[in-house]
JSON list of C-alpha atoms and ligand atoms in Angstrom, two decimals:
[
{"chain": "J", "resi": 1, "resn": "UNK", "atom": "CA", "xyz": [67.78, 150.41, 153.53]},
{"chain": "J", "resi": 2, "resn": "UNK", "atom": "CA", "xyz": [69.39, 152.11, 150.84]},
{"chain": "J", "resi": 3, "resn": "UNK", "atom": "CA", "xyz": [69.47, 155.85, 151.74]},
{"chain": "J", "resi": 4, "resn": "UNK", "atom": "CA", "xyz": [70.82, 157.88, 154.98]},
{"chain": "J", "resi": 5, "resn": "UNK", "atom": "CA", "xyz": [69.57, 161.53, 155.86]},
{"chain": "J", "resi": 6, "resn": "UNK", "atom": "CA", "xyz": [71.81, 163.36, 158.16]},
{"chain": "J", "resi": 7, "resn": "UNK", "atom": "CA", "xyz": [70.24, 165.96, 160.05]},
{"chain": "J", "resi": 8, "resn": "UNK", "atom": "CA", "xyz": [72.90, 168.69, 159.79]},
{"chain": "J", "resi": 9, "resn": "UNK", "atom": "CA", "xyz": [73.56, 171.56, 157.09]},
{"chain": "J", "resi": 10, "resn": "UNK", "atom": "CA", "xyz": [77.30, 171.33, 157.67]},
{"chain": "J", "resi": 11, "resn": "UNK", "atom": "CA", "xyz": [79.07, 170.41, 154.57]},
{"chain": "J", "resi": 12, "resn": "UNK", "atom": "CA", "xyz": [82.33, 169.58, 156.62]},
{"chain": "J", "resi": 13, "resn": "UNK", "atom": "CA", "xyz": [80.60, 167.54, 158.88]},
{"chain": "J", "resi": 14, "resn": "UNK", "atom": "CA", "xyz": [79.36, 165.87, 155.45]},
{"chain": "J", "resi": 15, "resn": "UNK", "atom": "CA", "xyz": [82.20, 165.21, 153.94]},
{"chain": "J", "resi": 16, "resn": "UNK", "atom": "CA", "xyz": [83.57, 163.23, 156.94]},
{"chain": "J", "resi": 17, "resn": "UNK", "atom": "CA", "xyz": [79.94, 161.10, 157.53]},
{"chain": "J", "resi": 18, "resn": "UNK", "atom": "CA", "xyz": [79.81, 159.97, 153.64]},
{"chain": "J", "resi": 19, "resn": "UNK", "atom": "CA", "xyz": [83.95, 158.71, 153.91]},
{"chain": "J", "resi": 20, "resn": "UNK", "atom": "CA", "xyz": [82.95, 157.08, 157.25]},
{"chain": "J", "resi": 21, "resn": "UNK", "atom": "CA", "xyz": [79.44, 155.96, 156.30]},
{"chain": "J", "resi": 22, "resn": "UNK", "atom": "CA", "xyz": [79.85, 155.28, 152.08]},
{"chain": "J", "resi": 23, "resn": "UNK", "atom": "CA", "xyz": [79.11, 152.09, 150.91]},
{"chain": "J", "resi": 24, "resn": "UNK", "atom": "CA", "xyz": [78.06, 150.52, 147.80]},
{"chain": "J", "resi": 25, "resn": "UNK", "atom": "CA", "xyz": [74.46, 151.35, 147.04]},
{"chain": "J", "resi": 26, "resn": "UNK", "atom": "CA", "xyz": [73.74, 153.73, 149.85]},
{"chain": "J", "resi": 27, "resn": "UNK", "atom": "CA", "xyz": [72.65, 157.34, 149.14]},
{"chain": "J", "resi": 28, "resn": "UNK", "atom": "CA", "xyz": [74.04, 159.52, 152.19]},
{"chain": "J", "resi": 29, "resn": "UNK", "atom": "CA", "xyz": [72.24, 163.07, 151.87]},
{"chain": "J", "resi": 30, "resn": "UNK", "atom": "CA", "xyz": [71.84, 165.95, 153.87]},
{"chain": "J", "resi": 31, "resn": "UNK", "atom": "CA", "xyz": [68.18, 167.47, 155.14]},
{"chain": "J", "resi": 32, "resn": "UNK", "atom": "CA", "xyz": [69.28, 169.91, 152.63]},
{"chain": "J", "resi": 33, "resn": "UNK", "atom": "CA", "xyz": [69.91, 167.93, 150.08]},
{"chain": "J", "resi": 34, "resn": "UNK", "atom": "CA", "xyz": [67.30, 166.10, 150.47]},
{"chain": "J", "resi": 35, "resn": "UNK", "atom": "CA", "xyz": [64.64, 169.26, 150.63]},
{"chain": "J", "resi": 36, "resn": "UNK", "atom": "CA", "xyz": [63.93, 169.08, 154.53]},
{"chain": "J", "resi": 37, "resn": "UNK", "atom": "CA", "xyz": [63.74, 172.24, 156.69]},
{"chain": "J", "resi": 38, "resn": "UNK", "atom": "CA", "xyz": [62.86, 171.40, 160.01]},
{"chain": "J", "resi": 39, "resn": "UNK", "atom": "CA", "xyz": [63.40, 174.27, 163.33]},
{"chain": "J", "resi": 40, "resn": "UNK", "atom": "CA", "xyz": [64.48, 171.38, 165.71]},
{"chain": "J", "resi": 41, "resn": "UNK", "atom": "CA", "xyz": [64.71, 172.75, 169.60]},
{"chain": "J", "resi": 42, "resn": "UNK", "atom": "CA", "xyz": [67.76, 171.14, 171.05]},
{"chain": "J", "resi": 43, "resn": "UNK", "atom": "CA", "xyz": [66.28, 170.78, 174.81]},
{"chain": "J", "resi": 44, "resn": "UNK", "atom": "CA", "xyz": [67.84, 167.20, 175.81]},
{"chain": "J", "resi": 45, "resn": "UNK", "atom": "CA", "xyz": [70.22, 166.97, 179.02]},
{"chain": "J", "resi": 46, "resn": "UNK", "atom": "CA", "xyz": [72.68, 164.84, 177.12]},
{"chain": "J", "resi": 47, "resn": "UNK", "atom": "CA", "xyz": [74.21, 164.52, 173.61]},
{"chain": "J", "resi": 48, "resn": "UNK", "atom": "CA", "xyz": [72.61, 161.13, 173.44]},
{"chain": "J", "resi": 49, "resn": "UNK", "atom": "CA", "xyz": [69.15, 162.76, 174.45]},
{"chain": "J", "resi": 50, "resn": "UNK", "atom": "CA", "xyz": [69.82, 165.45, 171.70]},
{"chain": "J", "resi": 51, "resn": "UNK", "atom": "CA", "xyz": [70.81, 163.51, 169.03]},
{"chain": "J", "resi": 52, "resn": "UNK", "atom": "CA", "xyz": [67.87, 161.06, 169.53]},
{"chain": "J", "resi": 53, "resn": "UNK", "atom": "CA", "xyz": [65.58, 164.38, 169.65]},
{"chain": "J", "resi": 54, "resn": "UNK", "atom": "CA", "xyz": [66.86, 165.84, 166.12]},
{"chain": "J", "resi": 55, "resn": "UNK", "atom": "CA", "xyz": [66.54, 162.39, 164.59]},
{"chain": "J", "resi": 56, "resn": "UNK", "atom": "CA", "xyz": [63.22, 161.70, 165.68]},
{"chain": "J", "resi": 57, "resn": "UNK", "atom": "CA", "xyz": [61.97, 164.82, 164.85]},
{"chain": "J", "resi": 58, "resn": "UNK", "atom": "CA", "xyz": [63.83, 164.63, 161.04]},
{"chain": "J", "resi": 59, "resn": "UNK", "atom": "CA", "xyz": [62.10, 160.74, 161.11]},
{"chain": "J", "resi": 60, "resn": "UNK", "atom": "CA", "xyz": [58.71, 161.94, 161.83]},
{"chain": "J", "resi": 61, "resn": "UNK", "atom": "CA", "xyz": [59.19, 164.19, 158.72]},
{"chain": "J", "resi": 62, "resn": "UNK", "atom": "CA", "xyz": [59.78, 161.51, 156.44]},
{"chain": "J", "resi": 63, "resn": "UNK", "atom": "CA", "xyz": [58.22, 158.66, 155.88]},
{"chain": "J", "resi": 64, "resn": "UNK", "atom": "CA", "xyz": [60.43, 156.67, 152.97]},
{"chain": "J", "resi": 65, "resn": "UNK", "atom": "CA", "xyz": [60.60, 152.92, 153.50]},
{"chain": "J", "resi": 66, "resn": "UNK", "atom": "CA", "xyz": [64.12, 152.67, 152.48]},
{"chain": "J", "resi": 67, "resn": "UNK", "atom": "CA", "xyz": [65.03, 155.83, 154.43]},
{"chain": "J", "resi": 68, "resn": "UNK", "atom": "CA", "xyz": [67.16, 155.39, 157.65]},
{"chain": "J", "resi": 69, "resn": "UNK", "atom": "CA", "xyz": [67.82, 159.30, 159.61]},
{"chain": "J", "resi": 70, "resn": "UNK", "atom": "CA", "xyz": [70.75, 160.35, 161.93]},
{"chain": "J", "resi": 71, "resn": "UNK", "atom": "CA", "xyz": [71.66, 163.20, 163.73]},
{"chain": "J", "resi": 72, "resn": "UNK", "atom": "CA", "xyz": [74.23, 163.86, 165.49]},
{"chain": "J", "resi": 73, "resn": "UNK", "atom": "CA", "xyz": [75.20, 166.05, 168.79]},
{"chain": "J", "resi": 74, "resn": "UNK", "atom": "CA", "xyz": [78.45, 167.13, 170.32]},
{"chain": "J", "resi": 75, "resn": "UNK", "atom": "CA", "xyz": [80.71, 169.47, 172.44]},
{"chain": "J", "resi": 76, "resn": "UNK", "atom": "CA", "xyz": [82.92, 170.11, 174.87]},
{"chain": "J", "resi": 77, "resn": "UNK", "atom": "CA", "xyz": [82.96, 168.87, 178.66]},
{"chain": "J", "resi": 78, "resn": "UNK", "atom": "CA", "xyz": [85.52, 170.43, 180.75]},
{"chain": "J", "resi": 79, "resn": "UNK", "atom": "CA", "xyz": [86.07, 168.41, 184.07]},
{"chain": "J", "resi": 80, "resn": "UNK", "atom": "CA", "xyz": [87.02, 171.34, 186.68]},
{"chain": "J", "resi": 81, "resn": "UNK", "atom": "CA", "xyz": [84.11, 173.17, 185.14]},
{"chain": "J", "resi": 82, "resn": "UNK", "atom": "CA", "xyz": [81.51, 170.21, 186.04]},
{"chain": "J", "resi": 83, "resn": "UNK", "atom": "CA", "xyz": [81.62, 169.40, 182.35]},
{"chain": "J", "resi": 84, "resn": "UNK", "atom": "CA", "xyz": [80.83, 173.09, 180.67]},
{"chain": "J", "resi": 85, "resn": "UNK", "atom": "CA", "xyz": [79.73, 174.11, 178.10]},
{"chain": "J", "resi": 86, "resn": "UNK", "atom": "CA", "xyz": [78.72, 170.60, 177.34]},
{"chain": "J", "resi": 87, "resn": "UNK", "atom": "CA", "xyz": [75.48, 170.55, 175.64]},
{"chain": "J", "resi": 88, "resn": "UNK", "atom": "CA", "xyz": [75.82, 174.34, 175.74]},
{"chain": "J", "resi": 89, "resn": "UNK", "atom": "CA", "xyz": [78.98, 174.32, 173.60]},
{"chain": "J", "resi": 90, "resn": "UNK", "atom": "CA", "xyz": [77.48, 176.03, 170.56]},
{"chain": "J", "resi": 91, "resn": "UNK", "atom": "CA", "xyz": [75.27, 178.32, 172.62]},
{"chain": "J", "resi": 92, "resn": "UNK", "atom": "CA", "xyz": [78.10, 179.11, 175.25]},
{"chain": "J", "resi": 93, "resn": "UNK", "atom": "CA", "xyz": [77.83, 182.78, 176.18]},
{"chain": "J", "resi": 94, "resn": "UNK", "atom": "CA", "xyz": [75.65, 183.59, 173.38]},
{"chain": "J", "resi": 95, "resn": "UNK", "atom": "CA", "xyz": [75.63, 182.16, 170.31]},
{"chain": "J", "resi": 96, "resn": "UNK", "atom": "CA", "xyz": [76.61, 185.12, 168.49]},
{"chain": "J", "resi": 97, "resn": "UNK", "atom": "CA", "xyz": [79.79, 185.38, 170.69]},
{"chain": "J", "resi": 98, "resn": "UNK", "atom": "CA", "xyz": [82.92, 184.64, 168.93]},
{"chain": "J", "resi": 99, "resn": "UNK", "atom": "CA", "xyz": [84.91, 181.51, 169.46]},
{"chain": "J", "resi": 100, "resn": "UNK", "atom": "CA", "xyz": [87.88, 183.68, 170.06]},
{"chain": "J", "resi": 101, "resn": "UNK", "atom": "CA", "xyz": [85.99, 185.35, 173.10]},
{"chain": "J", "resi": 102, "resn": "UNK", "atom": "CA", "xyz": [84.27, 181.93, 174.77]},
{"chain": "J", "resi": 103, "resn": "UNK", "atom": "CA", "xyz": [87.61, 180.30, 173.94]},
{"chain": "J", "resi": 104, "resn": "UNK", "atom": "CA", "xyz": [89.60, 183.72, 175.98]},
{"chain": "J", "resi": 105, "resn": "UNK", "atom": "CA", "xyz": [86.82, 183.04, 178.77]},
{"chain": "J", "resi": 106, "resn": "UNK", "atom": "CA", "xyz": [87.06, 179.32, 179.02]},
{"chain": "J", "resi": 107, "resn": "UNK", "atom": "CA", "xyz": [91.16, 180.27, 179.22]},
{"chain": "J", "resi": 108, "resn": "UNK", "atom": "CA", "xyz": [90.29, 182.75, 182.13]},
{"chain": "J", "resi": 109, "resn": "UNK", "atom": "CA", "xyz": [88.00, 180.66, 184.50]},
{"chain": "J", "resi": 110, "resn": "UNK", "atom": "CA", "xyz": [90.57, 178.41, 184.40]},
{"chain": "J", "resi": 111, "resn": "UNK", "atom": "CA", "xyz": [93.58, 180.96, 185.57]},
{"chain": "J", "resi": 112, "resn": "UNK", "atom": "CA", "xyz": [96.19, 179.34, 188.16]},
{"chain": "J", "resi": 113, "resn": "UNK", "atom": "CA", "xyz": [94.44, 175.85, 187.38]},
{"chain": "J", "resi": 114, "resn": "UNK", "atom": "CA", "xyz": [97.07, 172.51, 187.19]},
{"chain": "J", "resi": 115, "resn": "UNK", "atom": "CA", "xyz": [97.29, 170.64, 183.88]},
{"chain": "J", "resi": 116, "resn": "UNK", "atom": "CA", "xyz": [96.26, 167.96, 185.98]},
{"chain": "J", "resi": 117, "resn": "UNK", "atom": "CA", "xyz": [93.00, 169.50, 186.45]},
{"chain": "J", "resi": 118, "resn": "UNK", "atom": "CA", "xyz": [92.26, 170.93, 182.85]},
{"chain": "J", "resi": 119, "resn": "UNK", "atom": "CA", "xyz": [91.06, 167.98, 181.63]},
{"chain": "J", "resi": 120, "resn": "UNK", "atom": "CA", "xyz": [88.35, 168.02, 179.10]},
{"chain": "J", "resi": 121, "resn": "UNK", "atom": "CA", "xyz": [86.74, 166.40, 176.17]},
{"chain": "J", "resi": 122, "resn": "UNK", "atom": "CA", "xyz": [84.89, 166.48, 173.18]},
{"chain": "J", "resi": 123, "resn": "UNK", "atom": "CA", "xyz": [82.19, 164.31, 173.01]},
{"chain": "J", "resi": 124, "resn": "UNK", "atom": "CA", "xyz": [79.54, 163.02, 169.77]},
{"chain": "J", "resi": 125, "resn": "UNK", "atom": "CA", "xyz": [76.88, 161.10, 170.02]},
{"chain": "J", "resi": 126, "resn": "UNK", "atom": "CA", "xyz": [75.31, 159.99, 166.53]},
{"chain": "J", "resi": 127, "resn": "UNK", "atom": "CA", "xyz": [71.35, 158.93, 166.97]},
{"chain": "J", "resi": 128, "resn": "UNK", "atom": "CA", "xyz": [69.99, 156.93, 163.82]},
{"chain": "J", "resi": 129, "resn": "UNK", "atom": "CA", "xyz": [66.61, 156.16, 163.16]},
{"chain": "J", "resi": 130, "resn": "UNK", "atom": "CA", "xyz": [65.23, 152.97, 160.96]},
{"chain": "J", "resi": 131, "resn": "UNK", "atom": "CA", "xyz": [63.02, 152.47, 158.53]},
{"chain": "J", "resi": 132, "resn": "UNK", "atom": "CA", "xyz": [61.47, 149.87, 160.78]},
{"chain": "J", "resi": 133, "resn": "UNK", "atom": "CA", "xyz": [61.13, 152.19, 163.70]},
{"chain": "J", "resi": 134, "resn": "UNK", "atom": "CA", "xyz": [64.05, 151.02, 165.85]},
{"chain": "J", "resi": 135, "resn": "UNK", "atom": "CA", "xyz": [66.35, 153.59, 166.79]},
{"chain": "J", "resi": 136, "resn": "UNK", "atom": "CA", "xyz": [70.47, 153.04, 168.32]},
{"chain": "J", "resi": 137, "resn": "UNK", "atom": "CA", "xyz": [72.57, 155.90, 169.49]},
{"chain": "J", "resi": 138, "resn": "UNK", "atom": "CA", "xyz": [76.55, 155.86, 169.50]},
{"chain": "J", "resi": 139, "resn": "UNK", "atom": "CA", "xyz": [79.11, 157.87, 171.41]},
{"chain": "J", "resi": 140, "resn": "UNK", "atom": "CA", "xyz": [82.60, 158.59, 170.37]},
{"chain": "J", "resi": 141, "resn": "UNK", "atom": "CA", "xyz": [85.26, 160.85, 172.37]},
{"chain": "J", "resi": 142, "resn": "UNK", "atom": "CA", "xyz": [88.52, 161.77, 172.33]},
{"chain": "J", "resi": 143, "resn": "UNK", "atom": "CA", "xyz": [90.45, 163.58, 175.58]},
{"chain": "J", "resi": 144, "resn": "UNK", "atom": "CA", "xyz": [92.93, 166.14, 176.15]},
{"chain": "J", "resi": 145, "resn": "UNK", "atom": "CA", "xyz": [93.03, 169.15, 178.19]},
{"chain": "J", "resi": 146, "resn": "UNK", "atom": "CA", "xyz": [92.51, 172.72, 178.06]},
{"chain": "J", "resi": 147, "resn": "UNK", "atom": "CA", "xyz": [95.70, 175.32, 177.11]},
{"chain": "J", "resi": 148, "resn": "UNK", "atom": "CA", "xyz": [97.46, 178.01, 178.17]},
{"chain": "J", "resi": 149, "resn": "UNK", "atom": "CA", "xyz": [96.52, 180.14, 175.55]},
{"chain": "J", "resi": 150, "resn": "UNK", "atom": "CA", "xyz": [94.72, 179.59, 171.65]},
{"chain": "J", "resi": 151, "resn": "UNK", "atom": "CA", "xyz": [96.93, 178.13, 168.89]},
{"chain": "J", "resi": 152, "resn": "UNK", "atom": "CA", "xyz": [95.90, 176.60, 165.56]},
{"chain": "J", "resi": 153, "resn": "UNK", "atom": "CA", "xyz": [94.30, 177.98, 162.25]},
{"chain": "J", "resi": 154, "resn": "UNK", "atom": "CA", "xyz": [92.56, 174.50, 161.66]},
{"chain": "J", "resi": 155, "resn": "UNK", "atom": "CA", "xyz": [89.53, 173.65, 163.02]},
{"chain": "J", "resi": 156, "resn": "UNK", "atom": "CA", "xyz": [86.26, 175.51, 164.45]},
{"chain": "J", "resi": 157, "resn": "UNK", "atom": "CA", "xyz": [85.08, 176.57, 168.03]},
{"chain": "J", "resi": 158, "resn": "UNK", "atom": "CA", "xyz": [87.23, 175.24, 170.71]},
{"chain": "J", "resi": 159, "resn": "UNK", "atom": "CA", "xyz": [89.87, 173.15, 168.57]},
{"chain": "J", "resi": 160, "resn": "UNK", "atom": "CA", "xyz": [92.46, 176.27, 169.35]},
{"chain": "J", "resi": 161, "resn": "UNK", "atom": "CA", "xyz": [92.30, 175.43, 173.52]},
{"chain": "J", "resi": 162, "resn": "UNK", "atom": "CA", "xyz": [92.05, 171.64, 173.02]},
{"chain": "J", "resi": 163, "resn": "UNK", "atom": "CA", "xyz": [95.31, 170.26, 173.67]},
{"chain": "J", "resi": 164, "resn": "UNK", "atom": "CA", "xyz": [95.95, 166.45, 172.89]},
{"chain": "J", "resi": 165, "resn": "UNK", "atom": "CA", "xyz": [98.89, 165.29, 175.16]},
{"chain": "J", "resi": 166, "resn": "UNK", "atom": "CA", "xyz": [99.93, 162.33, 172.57]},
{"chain": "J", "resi": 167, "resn": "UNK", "atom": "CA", "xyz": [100.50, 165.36, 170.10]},
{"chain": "J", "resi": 168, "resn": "UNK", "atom": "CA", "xyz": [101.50, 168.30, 172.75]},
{"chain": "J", "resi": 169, "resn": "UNK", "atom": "CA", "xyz": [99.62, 171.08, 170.46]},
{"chain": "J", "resi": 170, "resn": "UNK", "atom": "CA", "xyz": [95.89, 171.52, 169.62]},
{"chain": "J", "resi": 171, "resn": "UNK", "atom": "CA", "xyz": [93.51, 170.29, 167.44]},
{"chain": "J", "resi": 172, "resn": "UNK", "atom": "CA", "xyz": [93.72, 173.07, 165.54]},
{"chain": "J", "resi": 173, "resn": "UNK", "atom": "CA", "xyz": [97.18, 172.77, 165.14]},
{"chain": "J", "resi": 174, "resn": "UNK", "atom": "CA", "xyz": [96.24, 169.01, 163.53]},
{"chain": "J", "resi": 175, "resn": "UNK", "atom": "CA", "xyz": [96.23, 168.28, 159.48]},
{"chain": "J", "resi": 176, "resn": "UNK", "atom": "CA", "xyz": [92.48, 168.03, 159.13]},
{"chain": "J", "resi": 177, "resn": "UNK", "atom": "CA", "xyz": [92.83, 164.44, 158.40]},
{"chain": "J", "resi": 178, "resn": "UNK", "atom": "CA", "xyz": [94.57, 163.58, 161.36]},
{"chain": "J", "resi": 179, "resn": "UNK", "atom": "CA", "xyz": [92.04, 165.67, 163.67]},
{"chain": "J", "resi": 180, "resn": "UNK", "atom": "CA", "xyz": [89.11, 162.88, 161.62]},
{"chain": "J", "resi": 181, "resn": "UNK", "atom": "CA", "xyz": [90.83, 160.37, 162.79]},
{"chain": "J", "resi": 182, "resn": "UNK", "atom": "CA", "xyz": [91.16, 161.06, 166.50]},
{"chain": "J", "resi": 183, "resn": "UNK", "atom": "CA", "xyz": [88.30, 162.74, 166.45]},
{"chain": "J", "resi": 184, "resn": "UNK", "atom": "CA", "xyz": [84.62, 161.90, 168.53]},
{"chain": "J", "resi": 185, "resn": "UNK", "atom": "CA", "xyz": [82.82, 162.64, 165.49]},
{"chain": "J", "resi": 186, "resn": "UNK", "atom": "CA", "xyz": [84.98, 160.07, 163.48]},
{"chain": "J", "resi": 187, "resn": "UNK", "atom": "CA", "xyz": [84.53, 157.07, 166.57]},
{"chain": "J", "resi": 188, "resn": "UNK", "atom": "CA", "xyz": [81.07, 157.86, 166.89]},
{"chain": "J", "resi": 189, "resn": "UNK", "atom": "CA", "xyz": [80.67, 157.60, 163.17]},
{"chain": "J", "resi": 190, "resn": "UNK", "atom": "CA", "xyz": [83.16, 154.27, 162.70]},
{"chain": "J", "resi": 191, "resn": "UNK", "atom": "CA", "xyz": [81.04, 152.63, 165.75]},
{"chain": "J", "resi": 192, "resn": "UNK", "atom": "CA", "xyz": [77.31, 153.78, 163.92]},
{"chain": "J", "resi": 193, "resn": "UNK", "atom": "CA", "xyz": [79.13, 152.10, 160.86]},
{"chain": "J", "resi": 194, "resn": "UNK", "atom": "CA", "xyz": [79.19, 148.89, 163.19]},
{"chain": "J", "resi": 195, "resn": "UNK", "atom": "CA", "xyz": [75.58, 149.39, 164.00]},
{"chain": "J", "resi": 196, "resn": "UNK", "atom": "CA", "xyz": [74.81, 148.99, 160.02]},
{"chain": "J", "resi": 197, "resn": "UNK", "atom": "CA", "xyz": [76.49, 146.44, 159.08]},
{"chain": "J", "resi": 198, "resn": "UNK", "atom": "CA", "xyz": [73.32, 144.21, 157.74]},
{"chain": "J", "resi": 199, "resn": "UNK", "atom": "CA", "xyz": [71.06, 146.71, 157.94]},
{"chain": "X", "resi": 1, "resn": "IMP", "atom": "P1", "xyz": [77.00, 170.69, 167.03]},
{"chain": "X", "resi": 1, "resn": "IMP", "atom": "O1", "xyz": [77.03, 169.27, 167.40]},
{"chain": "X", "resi": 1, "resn": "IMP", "atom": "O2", "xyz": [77.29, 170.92, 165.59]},
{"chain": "X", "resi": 1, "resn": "IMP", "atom": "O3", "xyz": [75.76, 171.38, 167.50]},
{"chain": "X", "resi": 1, "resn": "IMP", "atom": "O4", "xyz": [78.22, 171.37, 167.77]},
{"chain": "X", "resi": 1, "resn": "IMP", "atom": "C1", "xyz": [78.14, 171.82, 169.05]},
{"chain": "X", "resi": 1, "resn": "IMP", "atom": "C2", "xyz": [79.29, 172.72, 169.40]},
{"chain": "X", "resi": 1, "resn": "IMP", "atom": "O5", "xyz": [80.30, 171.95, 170.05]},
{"chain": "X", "resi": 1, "resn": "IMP", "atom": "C3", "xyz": [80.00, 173.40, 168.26]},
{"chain": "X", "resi": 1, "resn": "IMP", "atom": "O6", "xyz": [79.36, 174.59, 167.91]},
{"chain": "X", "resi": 1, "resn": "IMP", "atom": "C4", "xyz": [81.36, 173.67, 168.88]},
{"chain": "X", "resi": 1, "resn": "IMP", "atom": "O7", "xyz": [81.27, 174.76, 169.74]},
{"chain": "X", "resi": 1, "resn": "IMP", "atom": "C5", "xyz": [81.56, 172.45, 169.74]},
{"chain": "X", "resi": 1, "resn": "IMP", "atom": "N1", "xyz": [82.31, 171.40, 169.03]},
{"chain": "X", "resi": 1, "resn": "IMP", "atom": "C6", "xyz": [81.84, 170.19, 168.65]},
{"chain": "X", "resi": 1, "resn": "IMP", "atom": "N2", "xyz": [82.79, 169.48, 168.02]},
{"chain": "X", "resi": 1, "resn": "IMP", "atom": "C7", "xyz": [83.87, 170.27, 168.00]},
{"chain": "X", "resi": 1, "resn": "IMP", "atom": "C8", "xyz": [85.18, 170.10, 167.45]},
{"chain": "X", "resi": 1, "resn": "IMP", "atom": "O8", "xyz": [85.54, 169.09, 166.84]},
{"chain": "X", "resi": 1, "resn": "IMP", "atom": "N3", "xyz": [86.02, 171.14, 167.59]},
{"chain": "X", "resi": 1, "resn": "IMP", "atom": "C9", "xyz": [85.68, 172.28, 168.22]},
{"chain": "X", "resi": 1, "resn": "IMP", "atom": "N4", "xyz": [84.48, 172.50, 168.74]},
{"chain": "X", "resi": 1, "resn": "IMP", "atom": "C10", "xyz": [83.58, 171.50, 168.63]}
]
């Protein structure tokens, strides 16, 4: 196995698989990158379920003998809301509603609610593919709770109401490369590196 499709477009989320993922003689791409448009429907229950659905679906499009595909799924479970928006996160409310209106909403069903209570967290799971057909799944997470009010310029979608209690601010409010390193992408991308090792 020499190569690695991802089945995203983002090129933050990218940047942070190929310095998790890199290794000597591996080509990491994109579906992009690698000339793949696929309209995947994301209808799983879980992030697992997800994630194995997208790389599936990007597996059945290629058929490369060297070729392993990922995909990856995440969002944000928020405990007093049974887990909300969970795999909803990016379609929460609409997804042409801004971040800084679900975030304000998220804020407001949780008005006169403990800290003790507003615990939440963000959740990946990373599905990969094979060339011989086998498939794994990982899951990485980190915790923390939700805020008071938004704070941060870092970031995307709810970093600005996730509060990490080892830090006291949000995860928007973390260096980038700090946020990577706590972060469920980042464990559920160090434990798929696990998963390789051999390969
Ligand atoms: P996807 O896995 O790219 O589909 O992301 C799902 C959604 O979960 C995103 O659109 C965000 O709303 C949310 N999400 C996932 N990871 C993060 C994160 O690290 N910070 C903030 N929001 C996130």
């Amino acid at each position: 196995m020499d190569r690695i499709i991802f089945a995203t477009g983002n090129q933050d989320k990218m940047r942070e698989i190929r310095e998790i993922l890199s290794e000597p003689g591996m080509e990491i791409l994109s579906m992009k990158e690698a000339g793949i448009e696929l309209d995947i429907v994301e209808d799983g229950t879980s992030f697992e379920e997800n994630a194995m659905i997208k790389a599936f679906a990007l597996a059945k499009s290629i058929q490369e003998e060297h070729t392993a595909v990922m995909a990856d799924d995440s969002g944000l479970e928020i405990d007093y809301l049974n887990k909300e928006p969970g795999v909803y996160s990016a379609r929460y409310m609409g997804e042409d509603t801004s971040y800084e209106i679900k975030n304000q909403q998220l804020i407001k069903r949780l008005e006169g609610v403990p800290k003790e209570q507003r615990t939440a967290r963000f959740v990946c799971a990373i599905a990969a593919v094979f060339p011989d057909g086998t498939s794994c799944v990982t899951r990485g997470t980190i915790e923390g709770y939700i805020g008071w009010e938004p704070a941060g310029e870092n970031g995307f979608g709810y970093d600005p109401i996730f509060y990490v209690e080892e830090y006291q601010c949000s995860t928007a409010q973390l260096p980038p490369e700090q946020k990577n390193q706590l972060s469920h992408r980042g464990k559920a991308l160090r434990a798929m590196r696990e998963k390789l090792a051999g390969r």
